[in-house]
Amino acid sequence: MAIIIAANIWGKGMIKIIPILLGVAGSYLVALIANACGATAVNASGEVTPLMDFAAVSASKLVGLQQFVIAKFDLTAILVMAPIAVAAMMEHIGDMSAISATVGSNFIEDPGLHRTLIGDGIATSLAGLFGGPANTTYGENTGVLVLSRVYDPKVVRLAALYAVVLSFSPAFAAVVNSIPPAIIGGVSFILYGMISAIGVRNVVENRVDFTNSRNLIIAAVILVCGLGFSDGLTFSIGSAHITLTSLAIAALAGIFLNAVLPGKDYEFGTDVTDGRSGDFGRY
């Protein structure tokens, strides 16, 4: 985390553009040195283990194909995965809002939230045909945009191509899995913190009136649901056990309250007054 902050605040040129990569690489190098010096870690079971374990790396092939299976219809699996798809849809909407604020372009109108959601839905459907889970937009990448200030879609497409190529390397996957949790935690501090900060900035820039009881109640319920249901909400339908994540619960609660509570809601392309909610049309 310290490397990321230093590179982003005091770095120049390319260093300022790739603070996340420098942070991970620099921390990994420090972890290698500490591991060579005999540093240990305590796992979730309380066992003392080496800081880094390269057994999986040495046993992995440099190039390998994924194990594909023929998908089959299973109602239980569908009921289990459907709430995850709903949560991913809510995350998609939030990420589009955050990215619009970060980049300074209104992606909710152009290309349009309806188009991006359709694209996400088609991708999730294709993933399901191959036995994969629902796709997610990975909101932490919004933090990467804030830090790097690289907004060109060509860069994202190139990164996607790299990801596809590297997915056929079990050895690379094993190296990534060898990264100590402390490094991932440090990076997550910055990235997820950026997402929260962008959300607060959206509220401020859109002049949401929190003296209005309606807005205050909706925001309070969303926050409590998001933080309080950290383990999600599990219920059963027949033999299927379905879990709604805290994100899905908070989003559904906010949508429900916004629909049933009396008062004015925001309108795209209008000024925000009279206690209305945010107005993404101003981006």
Coordinates of N, CA and C in Angstrom, one line a residue, residues 95-283:
D95 N -21.2 0.6 -10.8 CA -19.9 0.8 -11.4 C -20.0 1.8 -12.6
M96 N -21.1 1.7 -13.3 CA -21.3 2.6 -14.4 C -21.5 4.0 -13.9
S97 N -22.1 4.2 -12.8 CA -22.3 5.5 -12.2 C -20.9 6.0 -11.8
A98 N -20.1 5.1 -11.1 CA -18.8 5.6 -10.6 C -17.9 5.9 -11.7
I99 N -17.9 5.0 -12.8 CA -17.0 5.3 -13.9 C -17.3 6.6 -14.6
S100 N -18.7 6.8 -14.7 CA -19.1 8.1 -15.4 C -18.5 9.3 -14.6
A101 N -18.6 9.2 -13.3 CA -18.1 10.3 -12.5 C -16.6 10.4 -12.6
T102 N -15.9 9.3 -12.7 CA -14.4 9.3 -12.8 C -13.9 9.8 -14.1
V103 N -14.5 9.3 -15.2 CA -14.0 9.7 -16.5 C -14.6 11.1 -17.0
G104 N -15.7 11.4 -16.4 CA -16.3 12.7 -16.8 C -17.2 12.6 -18.0
S105 N -17.7 11.4 -18.3 CA -18.6 11.1 -19.5 C -19.8 10.4 -18.9
N106 N -21.0 10.7 -19.5 CA -22.2 10.1 -19.1 C -22.5 8.8 -19.8
F107 N -21.9 7.7 -19.3 CA -22.1 6.4 -19.9 C -23.5 5.8 -19.7
I108 N -24.2 6.4 -18.7 CA -25.6 5.9 -18.5 C -26.5 6.3 -19.7
E109 N -26.1 7.4 -20.4 CA -26.9 7.8 -21.5 C -26.2 7.4 -22.8
D110 N -24.9 7.4 -22.9 CA -24.2 7.0 -24.1 C -23.0 6.2 -23.7
P111 N -22.9 4.9 -24.0 CA -23.8 4.1 -24.9 C -25.2 3.8 -24.3
G112 N -25.4 4.0 -23.0 CA -26.7 3.8 -22.4 C -26.7 2.6 -21.5
L113 N -27.3 2.7 -20.3 CA -27.3 1.6 -19.4 C -28.0 0.4 -19.9
H114 N -29.0 0.6 -20.8 CA -29.7 -0.6 -21.3 C -28.8 -1.4 -22.2
R115 N -27.9 -0.8 -22.9 CA -27.0 -1.5 -23.8 C -25.9 -2.2 -23.0
T116 N -25.4 -1.6 -22.0 CA -24.3 -2.2 -21.2 C -24.9 -3.4 -20.4
L117 N -26.1 -3.2 -19.9 CA -26.7 -4.3 -19.1 C -27.0 -5.5 -20.0
I118 N -27.5 -5.2 -21.3 CA -27.7 -6.3 -22.2 C -26.4 -7.0 -22.5
G119 N -25.3 -6.3 -22.7 CA -24.0 -6.9 -23.0 C -23.6 -7.8 -21.8
D120 N -23.8 -7.2 -20.6 CA -23.4 -8.0 -19.4 C -24.3 -9.3 -19.3
G121 N -25.5 -9.1 -19.6 CA -26.4 -10.3 -19.6 C -26.1 -11.4 -20.6
I122 N -25.7 -10.9 -21.8 CA -25.3 -11.9 -22.8 C -24.0 -12.6 -22.4
A123 N -23.1 -11.9 -21.8 CA -21.8 -12.5 -21.4 C -22.1 -13.5 -20.2
T124 N -23.0 -13.2 -19.3 CA -23.4 -14.1 -18.3 C -24.1 -15.3 -18.8
S125 N -24.9 -15.1 -19.8 CA -25.6 -16.3 -20.4 C -24.6 -17.2 -21.1
L126 N -23.6 -16.6 -21.8 CA -22.6 -17.5 -22.5 C -21.7 -18.2 -21.4
A127 N -21.4 -17.5 -20.3 CA -20.7 -18.1 -19.2 C -21.4 -19.3 -18.7
G128 N -22.8 -19.2 -18.5 CA -23.6 -20.2 -18.0 C -23.6 -21.5 -18.9
L129 N -23.5 -21.2 -20.2 CA -23.5 -22.3 -21.2 C -22.3 -23.2 -21.0
F130 N -21.2 -22.6 -20.6 CA -19.9 -23.3 -20.4 C -19.7 -23.7 -18.9
G131 N -20.8 -23.6 -18.1 CA -20.7 -24.0 -16.7 C -20.1 -23.0 -15.8
G132 N -19.9 -21.7 -16.2 CA -19.3 -20.7 -15.4 C -20.3 -19.9 -14.6
P133 N -19.9 -19.2 -13.6 CA -20.7 -18.3 -12.8 C -21.1 -17.0 -13.5
A134 N -22.0 -16.3 -12.8 CA -22.4 -15.0 -13.4 C -21.2 -14.0 -13.4
N135 N -21.1 -13.3 -14.5 CA -20.0 -12.3 -14.6 C -20.1 -11.2 -13.7
T136 N -19.0 -10.6 -13.3 CA -19.1 -9.4 -12.5 C -18.2 -8.3 -13.1
T137 N -18.5 -7.0 -12.8 CA -17.8 -5.9 -13.4 C -16.6 -5.6 -12.7
Y138 N -16.3 -6.2 -11.5 CA -15.1 -5.9 -10.8 C -14.9 -4.4 -10.5
G139 N -15.7 -3.9 -9.5 CA -15.7 -2.5 -9.2 C -14.3 -2.0 -8.8
E140 N -13.4 -2.8 -8.3 CA -12.1 -2.3 -7.9 C -11.3 -1.7 -9.1
N141 N -11.7 -2.1 -10.3 CA -11.1 -1.5 -11.5 C -11.4 0.0 -11.6
T142 N -12.5 0.5 -11.0 CA -12.8 1.9 -10.9 C -11.7 2.6 -10.2
G143 N -11.2 2.0 -9.1 CA -10.1 2.5 -8.4 C -8.8 2.6 -9.2
V144 N -8.6 1.6 -10.1 CA -7.4 1.6 -11.0 C -7.6 2.8 -11.9
L145 N -8.8 3.1 -12.4 CA -8.9 4.3 -13.3 C -8.6 5.6 -12.6
V146 N -9.0 5.7 -11.3 CA -8.7 6.9 -10.6 C -7.2 7.1 -10.4
L147 N -6.5 6.0 -10.1 CA -5.1 6.1 -9.8 C -4.3 6.3 -11.1
S148 N -4.6 5.6 -12.1 CA -3.8 5.6 -13.4 C -4.2 6.8 -14.3
R149 N -5.5 7.2 -14.2 CA -6.0 8.2 -15.1 C -5.9 7.8 -16.6
V150 N -5.9 6.5 -16.8 CA -5.9 5.9 -18.2 C -7.3 5.5 -18.5
Y151 N -8.0 6.2 -19.4 CA -9.4 5.9 -19.7 C -9.6 5.3 -21.0
D152 N -8.6 5.1 -21.8 CA -8.8 4.7 -23.2 C -9.3 3.2 -23.2
P153 N -10.5 3.0 -23.9 CA -11.0 1.6 -24.0 C -10.1 0.7 -24.6
K154 N -9.2 1.2 -25.5 CA -8.2 0.3 -26.2 C -7.3 -0.4 -25.1
V155 N -7.0 0.3 -24.1 CA -6.1 -0.3 -23.0 C -6.9 -1.5 -22.3
V156 N -8.2 -1.3 -22.1 CA -9.0 -2.3 -21.5 C -9.1 -3.5 -22.4
R157 N -9.3 -3.3 -23.7 CA -9.4 -4.4 -24.6 C -8.1 -5.2 -24.7
L158 N -7.0 -4.5 -24.6 CA -5.7 -5.1 -24.7 C -5.4 -5.9 -23.4
A159 N -5.9 -5.4 -22.3 CA -5.8 -6.1 -21.0 C -6.6 -7.3 -21.0
A160 N -7.8 -7.3 -21.6 CA -8.7 -8.4 -21.7 C -8.0 -9.5 -22.6
L161 N -7.3 -9.1 -23.6 CA -6.6 -10.1 -24.5 C -5.5 -10.7 -23.7
Y162 N -4.7 -10.0 -22.9 CA -3.7 -10.5 -22.1 C -4.3 -11.5 -21.1
A163 N -5.4 -11.2 -20.5 CA -6.1 -12.1 -19.5 C -6.5 -13.4 -20.2
V164 N -7.0 -13.3 -21.4 CA -7.4 -14.6 -22.1 C -6.2 -15.4 -22.3
V165 N -5.1 -14.8 -22.8 CA -3.8 -15.6 -23.1 C -3.3 -16.2 -21.8
L166 N -3.2 -15.4 -20.8 CA -2.6 -15.9 -19.5 C -3.5 -16.9 -18.8
S167 N -4.8 -17.0 -19.2 CA -5.6 -18.0 -18.6 C -5.3 -19.4 -19.0
F168 N -4.5 -19.5 -20.1 CA -4.0 -20.8 -20.5 C -2.6 -21.2 -20.0
S169 N -2.2 -20.5 -18.9 CA -0.9 -20.8 -18.3 C -1.2 -21.1 -16.8
P170 N -1.3 -22.4 -16.4 CA -1.4 -22.8 -15.0 C -0.3 -22.3 -14.2
A171 N 0.9 -22.2 -14.7 CA 2.1 -21.7 -13.9 C 1.9 -20.3 -13.5
F172 N 1.3 -19.5 -14.4 CA 1.1 -18.1 -14.1 C 0.0 -18.0 -13.0
A173 N -1.0 -18.8 -13.1 CA -2.1 -18.8 -12.1 C -1.5 -19.2 -10.7
A174 N -0.6 -20.2 -10.7 CA 0.0 -20.6 -9.5 C 0.9 -19.5 -8.9
V175 N 1.6 -18.7 -9.7 CA 2.4 -17.6 -9.2 C 1.5 -16.5 -8.6
V176 N 0.3 -16.2 -9.2 CA -0.6 -15.3 -8.7 C -1.1 -15.8 -7.3
N177 N -1.4 -17.1 -7.2 CA -2.0 -17.6 -6.0 C -0.9 -17.6 -4.9
S178 N 0.4 -17.5 -5.2 CA 1.4 -17.5 -4.2 C 1.6 -16.1 -3.6
I179 N 0.9 -15.1 -4.1 CA 1.0 -13.7 -3.5 C 0.4 -13.8 -2.1
P180 N 1.1 -13.3 -1.1 CA 0.6 -13.4 0.3 C -0.6 -12.5 0.4
P181 N -1.5 -12.9 1.3 CA -2.8 -12.2 1.5 C -2.5 -10.7 2.0
A182 N -1.4 -10.5 2.7 CA -1.2 -9.1 3.1 C -1.0 -8.2 1.9
I183 N -0.4 -8.6 0.8 CA -0.2 -7.8 -0.3 C -1.6 -7.5 -1.0
I184 N -2.4 -8.6 -1.1 CA -3.8 -8.4 -1.7 C -4.6 -7.4 -0.8
G185 N -4.4 -7.6 0.5 CA -5.1 -6.7 1.4 C -4.7 -5.2 1.3
G186 N -3.4 -5.0 1.1 CA -2.9 -3.6 0.9 C -3.5 -3.0 -0.3
V187 N -3.5 -3.7 -1.4 CA -4.0 -3.2 -2.7 C -5.5 -3.0 -2.6
S188 N -6.2 -3.9 -1.9 CA -7.7 -3.8 -1.7 C -8.0 -2.5 -0.9
F189 N -7.2 -2.2 0.1 CA -7.4 -1.0 0.9 C -7.6 0.2 0.0
I190 N -6.7 0.3 -1.0 CA -6.7 1.5 -1.9 C -7.8 1.4 -2.9
L191 N -8.0 0.3 -3.5 CA -9.0 0.2 -4.6 C -10.4 0.3 -4.1
Y192 N -10.7 -0.5 -3.0 CA -12.1 -0.4 -2.5 C -12.3 0.9 -1.8
G193 N -11.3 1.4 -1.2 CA -11.5 2.8 -0.6 C -11.8 3.8 -1.6
M194 N -11.2 3.7 -2.8 CA -11.4 4.6 -3.9 C -12.9 4.5 -4.4
I195 N -13.4 3.3 -4.4 CA -14.8 3.1 -4.8 C -15.7 3.9 -3.8
S196 N -15.5 3.7 -2.5 CA -16.3 4.4 -1.5 C -16.2 5.9 -1.7
A197 N -14.9 6.4 -1.9 CA -14.7 7.8 -2.0 C -15.4 8.4 -3.2
I198 N -15.5 7.6 -4.3 CA -16.2 8.1 -5.5 C -17.7 8.1 -5.3
G199 N -18.2 7.2 -4.5 CA -19.6 7.2 -4.2 C -20.0 8.4 -3.4
V200 N -19.1 8.8 -2.4 CA -19.3 10.0 -1.6 C -19.3 11.2 -2.5
R201 N -18.3 11.2 -3.4 CA -18.2 12.4 -4.3 C -19.4 12.5 -5.2
N202 N -20.0 11.4 -5.6 CA -21.2 11.4 -6.4 C -22.3 12.1 -5.7
V203 N -22.4 11.7 -4.4 CA -23.5 12.3 -3.5 C -23.3 13.8 -3.4
V204 N -22.1 14.2 -3.2 CA -21.8 15.6 -3.0 C -22.0 16.4 -4.3
E205 N -21.5 15.9 -5.4 CA -21.6 16.6 -6.7 C -23.0 16.7 -7.1
N206 N -23.9 15.7 -6.8 CA -25.3 15.8 -7.2 C -26.2 16.5 -6.2
R207 N -25.5 17.0 -5.2 CA -26.2 17.8 -4.2 C -27.5 17.1 -3.6
V208 N -27.3 15.8 -3.2 CA -28.4 15.1 -2.6 C -28.7 15.8 -1.3
D209 N -30.0 16.1 -1.1 CA -30.4 16.8 0.1 C -30.7 15.8 1.3
F210 N -29.8 15.7 2.2 CA -30.0 14.8 3.3 C -30.7 15.5 4.5
T211 N -31.2 16.7 4.3 CA -32.2 17.3 5.2 C -33.6 16.8 4.9
N212 N -33.7 16.2 3.7 CA -35.0 15.5 3.3 C -35.0 14.1 4.0
S213 N -36.1 13.9 4.7 CA -36.2 12.6 5.5 C -36.2 11.4 4.5
R214 N -36.8 11.6 3.4 CA -36.9 10.5 2.4 C -35.5 10.0 2.0
N215 N -34.7 11.0 1.6 CA -33.3 10.6 1.1 C -32.5 10.0 2.3
L216 N -32.7 10.6 3.5 CA -31.9 10.1 4.6 C -32.3 8.7 5.0
I217 N -33.6 8.4 5.0 CA -34.0 7.0 5.3 C -33.5 6.0 4.3
I218 N -33.6 6.3 3.0 CA -33.2 5.4 1.9 C -31.7 5.2 2.1
A219 N -30.9 6.2 2.3 CA -29.4 6.1 2.5 C -29.1 5.3 3.7
A220 N -29.8 5.5 4.8 CA -29.6 4.8 6.0 C -29.8 3.3 5.9
V221 N -30.9 2.9 5.3 CA -31.3 1.5 5.1 C -30.3 0.8 4.2
I222 N -29.9 1.5 3.1 CA -28.9 0.9 2.2 C -27.6 0.7 2.9
L223 N -27.1 1.6 3.7 CA -25.8 1.5 4.4 C -25.9 0.3 5.4
V224 N -27.0 0.3 6.2 CA -27.1 -0.8 7.2 C -27.2 -2.1 6.6
C225 N -28.0 -2.3 5.5 CA -28.1 -3.6 4.8 C -26.8 -4.0 4.2
G226 N -26.0 -3.0 3.6 CA -24.8 -3.4 3.0 C -23.7 -3.8 4.1
L227 N -23.7 -3.1 5.2 CA -22.7 -3.4 6.2 C -23.2 -4.5 7.2
G228 N -24.5 -4.5 7.5 CA -25.0 -5.5 8.5 C -25.1 -6.9 8.0
F229 N -25.5 -7.1 6.7 CA -25.6 -8.4 6.2 C -24.3 -8.9 5.5
S230 N -23.2 -8.8 6.3 CA -21.9 -9.1 5.7 C -21.8 -10.6 5.2
D231 N -22.6 -11.5 5.8 CA -22.6 -12.9 5.4 C -23.7 -13.2 4.4
G232 N -24.4 -12.1 4.1 CA -25.6 -12.4 3.2 C -26.8 -12.9 3.9
L233 N -27.8 -13.2 3.1 CA -29.1 -13.7 3.7 C -29.4 -15.0 2.9
T234 N -29.4 -16.1 3.7 CA -29.6 -17.5 3.1 C -31.0 -18.0 3.4
F235 N -31.7 -18.5 2.4 CA -33.0 -19.1 2.5 C -33.1 -20.3 1.6
S236 N -34.1 -21.1 1.8 CA -34.2 -22.4 1.1 C -35.5 -22.4 0.3
I237 N -35.4 -22.9 -0.9 CA -36.6 -23.2 -1.8 C -36.5 -24.6 -2.2
G238 N -37.2 -25.5 -1.5 CA -37.1 -26.9 -1.7 C -35.8 -27.4 -1.2
S239 N -35.0 -28.0 -2.1 CA -33.7 -28.5 -1.7 C -32.6 -27.5 -2.0
A240 N -32.9 -26.4 -2.6 CA -31.9 -25.4 -3.0 C -31.7 -24.4 -1.9
H241 N -30.5 -24.1 -1.5 CA -30.2 -23.1 -0.5 C -29.6 -21.9 -1.3
I242 N -30.3 -20.8 -1.2 CA -30.0 -19.6 -1.9 C -29.5 -18.5 -1.0
T243 N -28.4 -17.8 -1.4 CA -27.8 -16.8 -0.6 C -27.8 -15.5 -1.4
L244 N -28.4 -14.4 -0.8 CA -28.4 -13.1 -1.3 C -27.2 -12.4 -0.7
T245 N -26.3 -11.8 -1.5 CA -25.2 -11.1 -0.9 C -25.7 -9.7 -0.3
S246 N -24.8 -9.1 0.5 CA -25.1 -7.9 1.1 C -25.4 -6.8 0.1
L247 N -24.6 -6.9 -1.0 CA -24.8 -5.9 -2.1 C -26.2 -6.0 -2.7
A248 N -26.6 -7.2 -3.0 CA -28.0 -7.4 -3.5 C -29.1 -7.0 -2.6
I249 N -28.9 -7.3 -1.3 CA -29.9 -6.9 -0.3 C -30.0 -5.4 -0.2
A250 N -28.8 -4.7 -0.2 CA -28.8 -3.2 -0.1 C -29.5 -2.6 -1.3
A251 N -29.1 -3.1 -2.5 CA -29.6 -2.5 -3.7 C -31.1 -2.7 -3.8
L252 N -31.6 -3.9 -3.5 CA -33.0 -4.2 -3.6 C -33.8 -3.4 -2.6
A253 N -33.3 -3.2 -1.4 CA -33.9 -2.4 -0.4 C -34.0 -1.0 -0.8
G254 N -32.9 -0.4 -1.4 CA -32.9 0.9 -1.9 C -33.9 1.1 -3.0
I255 N -34.0 0.2 -3.9 CA -34.9 0.3 -5.1 C -36.4 0.3 -4.5
F256 N -36.6 -0.6 -3.6 CA -38.0 -0.8 -3.1 C -38.4 0.5 -2.3
L257 N -37.5 1.0 -1.4 CA -37.9 2.2 -0.7 C -38.0 3.4 -1.6
N258 N -37.2 3.5 -2.6 CA -37.2 4.6 -3.6 C -38.6 4.6 -4.4
A259 N -39.1 3.4 -4.5 CA -40.4 3.3 -5.3 C -41.6 3.5 -4.4
V260 N -41.5 3.2 -3.1 CA -42.8 3.2 -2.3 C -42.8 4.5 -1.5
L261 N -41.7 5.1 -1.1 CA -41.8 6.2 -0.2 C -42.2 7.4 -1.0
P262 N -43.2 8.2 -0.4 CA -43.6 9.4 -1.2 C -42.6 10.5 -1.3
G263 N -42.6 11.2 -2.4 CA -41.6 12.2 -2.6 C -41.1 12.2 -4.0
K264 N -40.3 13.3 -4.4 CA -39.8 13.4 -5.7 C -38.6 12.6 -5.9
D265 N -38.5 12.0 -7.1 CA -37.2 11.3 -7.5 C -36.5 12.2 -8.5
Y266 N -35.2 11.9 -8.8 CA -34.5 12.7 -9.7 C -34.9 12.4 -11.2
E267 N -34.7 13.3 -12.1 CA -34.9 13.1 -13.5 C -33.6 13.4 -14.2
F268 N -33.3 12.5 -15.1 CA -32.0 12.7 -15.9 C -32.1 14.0 -16.7
G269 N -31.0 14.7 -16.7 CA -30.9 16.0 -17.5 C -31.5 17.2 -16.8
T270 N -31.9 17.1 -15.6 CA -32.5 18.2 -14.9 C -31.6 18.6 -13.7
D271 N -31.8 19.8 -13.2 CA -31.0 20.3 -12.1 C -31.6 19.6 -10.8
V272 N -30.7 19.4 -9.8 CA -31.1 18.7 -8.6 C -31.5 19.7 -7.6
T273 N -32.8 19.8 -7.3 CA -33.4 20.7 -6.4 C -34.5 20.0 -5.6
D274 N -35.0 20.7 -4.6 CA -36.1 20.2 -3.9 C -35.9 18.8 -3.3
G275 N -34.7 18.5 -2.8 CA -34.5 17.2 -2.2 C -34.4 16.1 -3.1
R276 N -34.2 16.3 -4.4 CA -34.2 15.2 -5.3 C -32.9 14.4 -5.1
S277 N -32.9 13.2 -5.6 CA -31.7 12.3 -5.6 C -30.7 12.8 -6.6
G278 N -29.6 12.0 -6.8 CA -28.6 12.4 -7.7 C -29.0 12.5 -9.1
D279 N -28.3 13.3 -9.9 CA -28.6 13.5 -11.3 C -27.4 13.2 -12.1
F280 N -27.3 12.0 -12.7 CA -26.2 11.6 -13.5 C -26.2 12.2 -14.9
G281 N -27.3 12.9 -15.2 CA -27.4 13.6 -16.5 C -26.4 14.8 -16.6
R282 N -25.8 15.2 -15.5 CA -24.9 16.4 -15.5 C -23.5 16.0 -15.9
Y283 N -23.2 14.7 -16.0 CA -21.8 14.3 -16.2 C -21.5 14.6 -17.7

